[in-house]
XYZ file of C-alpha atoms in Angstrom:
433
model
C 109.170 -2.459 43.755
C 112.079 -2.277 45.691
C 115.168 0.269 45.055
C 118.246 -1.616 45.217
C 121.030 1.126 46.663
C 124.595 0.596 46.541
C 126.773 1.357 49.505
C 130.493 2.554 48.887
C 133.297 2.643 51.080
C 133.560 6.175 52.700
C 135.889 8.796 53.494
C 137.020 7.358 56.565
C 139.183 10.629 57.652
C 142.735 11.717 58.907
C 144.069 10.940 54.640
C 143.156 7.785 54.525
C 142.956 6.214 50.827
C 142.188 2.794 51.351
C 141.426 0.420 54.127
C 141.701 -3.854 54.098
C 138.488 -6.026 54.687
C 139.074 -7.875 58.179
C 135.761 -9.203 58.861
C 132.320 -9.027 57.370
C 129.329 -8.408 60.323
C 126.417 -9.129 57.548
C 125.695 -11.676 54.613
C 123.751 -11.560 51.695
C 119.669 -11.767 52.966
C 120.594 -10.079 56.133
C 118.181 -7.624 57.829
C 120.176 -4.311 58.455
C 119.265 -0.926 60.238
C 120.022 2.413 59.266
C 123.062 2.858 60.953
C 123.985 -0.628 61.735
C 127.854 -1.708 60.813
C 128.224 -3.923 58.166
C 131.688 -4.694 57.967
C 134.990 -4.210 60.056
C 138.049 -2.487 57.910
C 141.681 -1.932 59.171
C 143.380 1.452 57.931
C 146.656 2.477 58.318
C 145.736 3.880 61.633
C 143.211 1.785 63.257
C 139.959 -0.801 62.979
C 137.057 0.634 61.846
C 133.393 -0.272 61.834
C 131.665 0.997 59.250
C 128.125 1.936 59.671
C 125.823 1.294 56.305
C 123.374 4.316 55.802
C 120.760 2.451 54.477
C 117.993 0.076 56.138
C 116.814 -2.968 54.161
C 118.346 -6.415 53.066
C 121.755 -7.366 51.867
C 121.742 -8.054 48.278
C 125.580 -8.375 47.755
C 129.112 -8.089 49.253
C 131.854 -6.699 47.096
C 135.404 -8.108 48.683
C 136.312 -11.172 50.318
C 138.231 -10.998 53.745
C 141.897 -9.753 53.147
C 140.598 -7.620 50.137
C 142.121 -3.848 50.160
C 139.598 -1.657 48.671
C 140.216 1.858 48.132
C 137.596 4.700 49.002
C 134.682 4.656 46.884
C 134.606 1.213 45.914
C 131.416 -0.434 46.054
C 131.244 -2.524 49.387
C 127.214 -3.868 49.392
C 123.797 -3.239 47.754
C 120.953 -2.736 50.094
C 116.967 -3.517 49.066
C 115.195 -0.586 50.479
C 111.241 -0.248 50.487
C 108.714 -1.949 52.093
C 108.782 -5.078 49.565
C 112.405 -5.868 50.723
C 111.190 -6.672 53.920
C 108.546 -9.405 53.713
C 108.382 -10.600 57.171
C 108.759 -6.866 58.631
C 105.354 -5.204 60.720
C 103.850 -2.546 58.977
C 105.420 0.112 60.878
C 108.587 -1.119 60.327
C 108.490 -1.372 56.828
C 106.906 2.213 56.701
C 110.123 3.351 58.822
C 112.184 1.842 55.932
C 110.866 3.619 52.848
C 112.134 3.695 49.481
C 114.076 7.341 50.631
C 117.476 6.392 52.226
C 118.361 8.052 55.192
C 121.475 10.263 55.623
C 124.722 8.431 57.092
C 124.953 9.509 60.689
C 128.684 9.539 61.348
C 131.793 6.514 60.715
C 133.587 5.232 64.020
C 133.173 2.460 66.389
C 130.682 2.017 68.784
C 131.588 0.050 71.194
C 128.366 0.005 73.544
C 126.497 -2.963 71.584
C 127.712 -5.609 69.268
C 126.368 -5.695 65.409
C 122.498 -6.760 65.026
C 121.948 -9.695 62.262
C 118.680 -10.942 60.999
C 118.389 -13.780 58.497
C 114.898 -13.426 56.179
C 113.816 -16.144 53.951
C 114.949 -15.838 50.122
C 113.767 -13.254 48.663
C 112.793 -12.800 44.959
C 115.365 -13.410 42.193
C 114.935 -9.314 41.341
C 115.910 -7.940 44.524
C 118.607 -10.507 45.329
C 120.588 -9.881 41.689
C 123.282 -7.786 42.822
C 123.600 -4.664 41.098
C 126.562 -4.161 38.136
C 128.457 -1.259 39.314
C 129.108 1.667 36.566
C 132.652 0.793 36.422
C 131.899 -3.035 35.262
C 129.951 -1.133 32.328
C 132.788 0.624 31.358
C 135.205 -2.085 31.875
C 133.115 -3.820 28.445
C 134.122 -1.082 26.432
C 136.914 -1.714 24.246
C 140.006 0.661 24.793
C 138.559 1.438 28.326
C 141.292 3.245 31.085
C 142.824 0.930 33.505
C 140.143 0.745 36.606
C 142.310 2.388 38.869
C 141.229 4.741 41.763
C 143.368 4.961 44.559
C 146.075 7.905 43.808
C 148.600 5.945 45.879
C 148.388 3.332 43.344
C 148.817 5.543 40.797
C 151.840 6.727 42.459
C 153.820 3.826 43.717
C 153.254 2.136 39.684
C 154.293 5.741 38.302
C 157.509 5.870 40.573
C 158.705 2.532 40.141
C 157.789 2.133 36.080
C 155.029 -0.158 36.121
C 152.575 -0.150 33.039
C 149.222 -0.305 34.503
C 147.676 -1.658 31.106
C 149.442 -4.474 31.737
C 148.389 -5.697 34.823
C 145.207 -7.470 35.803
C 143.447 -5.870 38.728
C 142.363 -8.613 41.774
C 139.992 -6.059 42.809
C 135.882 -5.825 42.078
C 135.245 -5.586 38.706
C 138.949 -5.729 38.116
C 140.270 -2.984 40.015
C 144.266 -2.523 40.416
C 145.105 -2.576 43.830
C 148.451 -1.784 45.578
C 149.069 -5.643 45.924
C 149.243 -5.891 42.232
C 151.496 -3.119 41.808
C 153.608 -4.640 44.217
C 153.226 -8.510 43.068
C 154.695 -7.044 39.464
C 157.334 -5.469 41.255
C 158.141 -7.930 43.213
C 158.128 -10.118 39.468
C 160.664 -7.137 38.131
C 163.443 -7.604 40.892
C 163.543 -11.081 41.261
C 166.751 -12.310 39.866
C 167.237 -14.522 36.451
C 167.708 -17.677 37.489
C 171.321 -18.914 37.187
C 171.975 -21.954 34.777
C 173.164 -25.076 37.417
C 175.222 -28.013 36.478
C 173.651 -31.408 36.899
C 172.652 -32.585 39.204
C 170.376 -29.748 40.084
C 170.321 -28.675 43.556
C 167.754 -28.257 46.033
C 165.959 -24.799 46.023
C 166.713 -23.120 49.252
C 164.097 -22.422 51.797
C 162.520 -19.198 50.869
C 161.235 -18.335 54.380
C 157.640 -16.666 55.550
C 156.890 -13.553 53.692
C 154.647 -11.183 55.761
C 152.926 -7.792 53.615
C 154.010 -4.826 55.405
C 150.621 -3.474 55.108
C 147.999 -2.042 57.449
C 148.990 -1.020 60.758
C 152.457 -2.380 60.153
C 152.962 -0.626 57.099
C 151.953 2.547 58.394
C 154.637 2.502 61.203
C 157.167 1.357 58.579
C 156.826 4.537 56.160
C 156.329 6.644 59.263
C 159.853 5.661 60.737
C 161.564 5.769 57.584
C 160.146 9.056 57.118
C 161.572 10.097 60.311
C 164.780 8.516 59.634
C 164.924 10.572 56.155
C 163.754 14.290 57.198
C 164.769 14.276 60.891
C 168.564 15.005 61.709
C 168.393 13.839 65.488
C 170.470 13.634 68.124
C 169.941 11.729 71.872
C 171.503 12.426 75.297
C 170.620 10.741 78.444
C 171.469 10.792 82.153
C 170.729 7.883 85.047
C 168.561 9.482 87.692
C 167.845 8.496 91.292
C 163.833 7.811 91.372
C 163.823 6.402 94.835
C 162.044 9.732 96.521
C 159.676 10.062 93.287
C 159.087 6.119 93.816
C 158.090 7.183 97.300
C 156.260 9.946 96.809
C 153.755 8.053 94.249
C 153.338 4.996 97.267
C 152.364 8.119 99.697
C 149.858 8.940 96.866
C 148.334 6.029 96.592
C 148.459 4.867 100.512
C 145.462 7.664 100.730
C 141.681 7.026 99.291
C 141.459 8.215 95.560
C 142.082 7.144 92.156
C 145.601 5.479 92.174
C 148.881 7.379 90.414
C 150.458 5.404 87.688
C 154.316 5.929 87.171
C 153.784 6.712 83.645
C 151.047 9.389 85.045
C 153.538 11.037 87.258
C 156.339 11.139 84.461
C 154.120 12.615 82.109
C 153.214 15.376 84.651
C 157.523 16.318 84.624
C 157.187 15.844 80.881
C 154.707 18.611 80.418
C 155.933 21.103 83.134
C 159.263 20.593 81.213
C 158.231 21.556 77.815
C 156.463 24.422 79.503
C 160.124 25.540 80.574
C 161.515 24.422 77.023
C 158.882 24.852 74.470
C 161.389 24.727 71.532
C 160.863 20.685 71.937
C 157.157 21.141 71.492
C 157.061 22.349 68.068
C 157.490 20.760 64.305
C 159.045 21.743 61.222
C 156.865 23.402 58.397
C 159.558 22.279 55.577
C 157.414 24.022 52.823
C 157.329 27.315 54.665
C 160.743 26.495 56.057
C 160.040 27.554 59.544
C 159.928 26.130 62.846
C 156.096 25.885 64.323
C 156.136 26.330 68.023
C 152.907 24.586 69.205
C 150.431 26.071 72.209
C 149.714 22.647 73.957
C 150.724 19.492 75.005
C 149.233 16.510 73.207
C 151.284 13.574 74.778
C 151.588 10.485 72.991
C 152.271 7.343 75.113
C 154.098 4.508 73.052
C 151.713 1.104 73.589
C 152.269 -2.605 72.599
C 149.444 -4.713 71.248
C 148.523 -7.840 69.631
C 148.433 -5.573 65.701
C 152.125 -4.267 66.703
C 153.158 -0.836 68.784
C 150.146 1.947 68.839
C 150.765 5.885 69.766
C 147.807 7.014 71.458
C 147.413 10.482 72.414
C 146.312 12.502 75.069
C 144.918 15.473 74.444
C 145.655 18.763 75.975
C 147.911 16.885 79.311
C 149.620 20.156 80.367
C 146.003 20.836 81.530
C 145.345 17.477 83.365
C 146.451 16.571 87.005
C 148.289 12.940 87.821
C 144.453 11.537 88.322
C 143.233 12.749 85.080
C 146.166 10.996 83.109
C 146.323 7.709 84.960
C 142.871 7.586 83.686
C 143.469 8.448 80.797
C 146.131 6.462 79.905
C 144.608 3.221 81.471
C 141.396 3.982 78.978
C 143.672 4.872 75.874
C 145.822 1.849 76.766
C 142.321 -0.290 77.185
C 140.852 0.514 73.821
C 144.655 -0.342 71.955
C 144.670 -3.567 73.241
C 141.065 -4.118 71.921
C 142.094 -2.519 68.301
C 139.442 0.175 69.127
C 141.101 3.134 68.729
C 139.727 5.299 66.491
C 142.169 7.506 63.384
C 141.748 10.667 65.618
C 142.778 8.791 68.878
C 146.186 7.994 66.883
C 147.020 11.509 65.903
C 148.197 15.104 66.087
C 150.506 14.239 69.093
C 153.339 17.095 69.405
C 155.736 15.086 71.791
C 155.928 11.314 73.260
C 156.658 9.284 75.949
C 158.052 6.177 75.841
C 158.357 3.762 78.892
C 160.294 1.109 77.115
C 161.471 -0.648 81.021
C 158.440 -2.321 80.861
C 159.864 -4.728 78.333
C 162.722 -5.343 80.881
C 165.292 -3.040 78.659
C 167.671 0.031 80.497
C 168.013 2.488 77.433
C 167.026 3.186 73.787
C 167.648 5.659 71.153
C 164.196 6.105 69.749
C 163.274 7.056 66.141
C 161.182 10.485 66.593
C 157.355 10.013 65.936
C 157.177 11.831 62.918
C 156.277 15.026 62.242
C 156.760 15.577 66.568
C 160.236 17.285 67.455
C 161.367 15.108 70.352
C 160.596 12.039 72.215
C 161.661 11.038 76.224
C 162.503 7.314 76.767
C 162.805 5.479 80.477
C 164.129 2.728 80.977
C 163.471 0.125 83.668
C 163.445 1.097 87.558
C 165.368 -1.502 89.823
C 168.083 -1.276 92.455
C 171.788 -0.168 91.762
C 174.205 1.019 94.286
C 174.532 4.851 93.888
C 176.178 7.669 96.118
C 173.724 9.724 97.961
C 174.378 11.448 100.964
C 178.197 11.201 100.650
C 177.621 7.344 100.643
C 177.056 3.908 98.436
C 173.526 3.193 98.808
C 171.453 0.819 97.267
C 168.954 2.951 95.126
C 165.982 3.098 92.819
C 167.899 4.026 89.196
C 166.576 5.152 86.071
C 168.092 5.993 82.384
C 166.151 8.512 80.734
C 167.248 9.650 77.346
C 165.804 12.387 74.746
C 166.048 12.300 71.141
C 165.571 15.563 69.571
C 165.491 17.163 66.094
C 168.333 19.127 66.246
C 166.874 21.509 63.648
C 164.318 22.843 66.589
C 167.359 23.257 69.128
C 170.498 22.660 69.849
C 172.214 20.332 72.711
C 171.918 23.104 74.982
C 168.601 23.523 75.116
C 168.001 19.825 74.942
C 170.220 18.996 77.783
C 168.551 21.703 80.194
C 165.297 19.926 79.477
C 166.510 16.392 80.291
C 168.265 17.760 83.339
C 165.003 19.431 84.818
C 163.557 15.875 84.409
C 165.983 13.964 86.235
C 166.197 17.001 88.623
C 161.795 16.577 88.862
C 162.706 12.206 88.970
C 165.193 12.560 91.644
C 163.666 15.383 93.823
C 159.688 15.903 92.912
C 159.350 19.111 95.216
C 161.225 20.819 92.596
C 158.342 19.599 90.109
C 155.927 21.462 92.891
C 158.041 24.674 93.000
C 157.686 25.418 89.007
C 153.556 24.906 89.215
């Protein structure tokens, strides 16, 4: 007899409450390894395979495509033992015994795709899907609302919706934040005012897109920022002809070639080592300032699933190489919505290279709960003075927002200076190493 096991969706790390169903990787009567993902998720941070810890066949999917589902909601039942798999060898049905094995890990692998195997129907008892305990208690009269994601309970407590009276779209009837936000959206839509005849047309309502997911995370993160962060920007144009130069001499030799972003990212971290004040973060329940021992640059990137942050970890210990590597693998993996949670977080100051999009200057919101962010602008030709004379040089606008809790202008403005100082002259970059 076969022991039907149910898998839930885990703890997938960094906070995370809930994640949305993007794209199932198995069907019912599938074949699956210990191990082997089962279904693709989106968080608030990233895309997620998730791994299934059991080996056997697929006796039901909880969720449809689109579904949010909160951690610990059921997401399949697995047949384990060697009478799930009737067209398995021996030894492979041994190797799947009626003792589950212990999950591995959760992440993405990207070296090889997810396995499917179809097996003819199997018997009616192993392909019943299994009730979950909460449909049990959902038959009980006077049962609690099947709620189970605390930021559900939160967003329906702070905006006075009655839980009892909404009906969950979730498995077995579980709330989920759509619903709270469906009867919210039902509470603030206006009465509808009474029109003379002849009635009017209704006027076009427009596309509504959920600010969910990915989107929704850098939504609540900016207004966040926006809230808590009293910041400030400066900026100053900067000559980048010689550093301009100095990366083609770089990259005239045999090597791994020097990305801009690399070299600005080099000035970024030998200038917080001069002004560590804008490497910090605010503790607001201890209320103190938390100056932070290394650099873990974040590099703003734009994708297909909106603008990603991924971070580099420790760059005031790599050389130019190291992070045009780095970046060009971070960069590689964001555009292929593999990054994982931790490759989207615990950054302590960013970069932004917004010229790529064509612009000169921006006043960036701060990438909350990070202390300061340096923008650059676009790189092109503009007369300039140098030498005594109008010359036709290679000018930047850099500008730094700052949290002007950590420091004051002072302190900001000798940073950005030392930049455009490092931009416009790089052998004073060599002289502080």
């Amino acid at each position: 007899m076969p022991q039907v096991l149910e898998f839930k969706l885990p703890d997938l790390g960094e906070g995370l409450t809930e994640a949305e169903i993007v794209r199932w990787l198995v069907a019912v009567g599938d074949v699956v390894e210990v191990d082997q993902p089962v279904v693709e998720v989106e968080t608030a941070k990233a895309m997620v395979e998730v791994p299934c810890p059991y080996g056997g066949v697929v006796t039901a999917r909880f969720g449809e495509e689109g579904t949010e589902l909160p951690v610990g909601a059921p997401l399949i039942t697995v047949a384990v033992g060697s009478q799930a798999l009737p067209e398995a060898p021996a030894a492979e049905a041994e190797g799947s015994g009626s003792v589950p094995r212990p999950l591995i890990g959760y992440g993405t692998d990207h070296s090889s795709p997810a396995r499917r195997r179809r097996v003819r129907p199997v018997t009616a008892e192993v392909t019943a899907p299994v009730v979950p305990v909460a449909a049990a208690a959902k038959a009980v009269a006077g049962a609690p609302v099947a709620v189970i994601s605390p930021l559900v309970r939160k967003l329906a407590k702070d905006n006075g919706v009655d839980l009892r009276a909404l009906r969950g779209s979730g498995p077995e009837g579980l709330i989920l934040r759509a619903d709270v936000e469906a009867a919210l959206a039902a509470q603030r839509a206006p009465e509808p005012a009474p029109v003379a005849a002849p009635a009017l047309a209704p006027a076009p309502q427009g596309e509504r897109i959920p600010l969910k997911g990915v989107r929704g995370a850098v939504a609540e993160k900016l207004s966040r920022s926006r809230r808590e962060i009293p910041e400030a920007t400066c900026w100053v144009d900067a000559d980048a002809t010689e550093l301009m130069a100095a990366r083609a001499a770089m990259n005239a030799v045999d090597g791994p070639k020097i990305s801009v972003l690399a070299l600005l990212a080099r000035i970024c971290t030998a200038a917080l080592a001069r002004y560590p004040e804008l490497n910090s973060t605010v503790d607001l329940a201890a209320n103190e300032i938390v100056r932070l021992p290394g650099v873990h640059l974040g590099f703003a990137a734009q994708t297909e699933r909106g603008l990603m942050v991924p971070v580099v970890r420790d760059a005031h210990t790599r050389s130019p190489e190291s992070l045009s590597a780095e970046f060009a693998r971070l960069t590689e993996l964001a555009r292929a919505g593999k990054l994982t949670p931790g490759d989207l977080t615990g950054g302590t100051f960013t970069l932004n290279n917004y010229g790529v999009f064509g612009v000169d200057g921006s006043t960036p919101i701060i990438n909350h709960p990070e202390a300061a962010m340096l923008g650059v602008g676009r790189i092109i030709d503009k007369p300039w003075v140098h030498g005594g004379e109008l010359a036709v040089r290679k000018v930047v606008q850099l500008s730094l927002t700052f949290d002007h809790r950590v420091c004051d202008g002072g302190t900001a403005g000798g940073f950005l200076r030392y930049v455009a100082d490092c931009v416009e002259n790089p052998a004073v970059l060599l002289r502080g190493l």
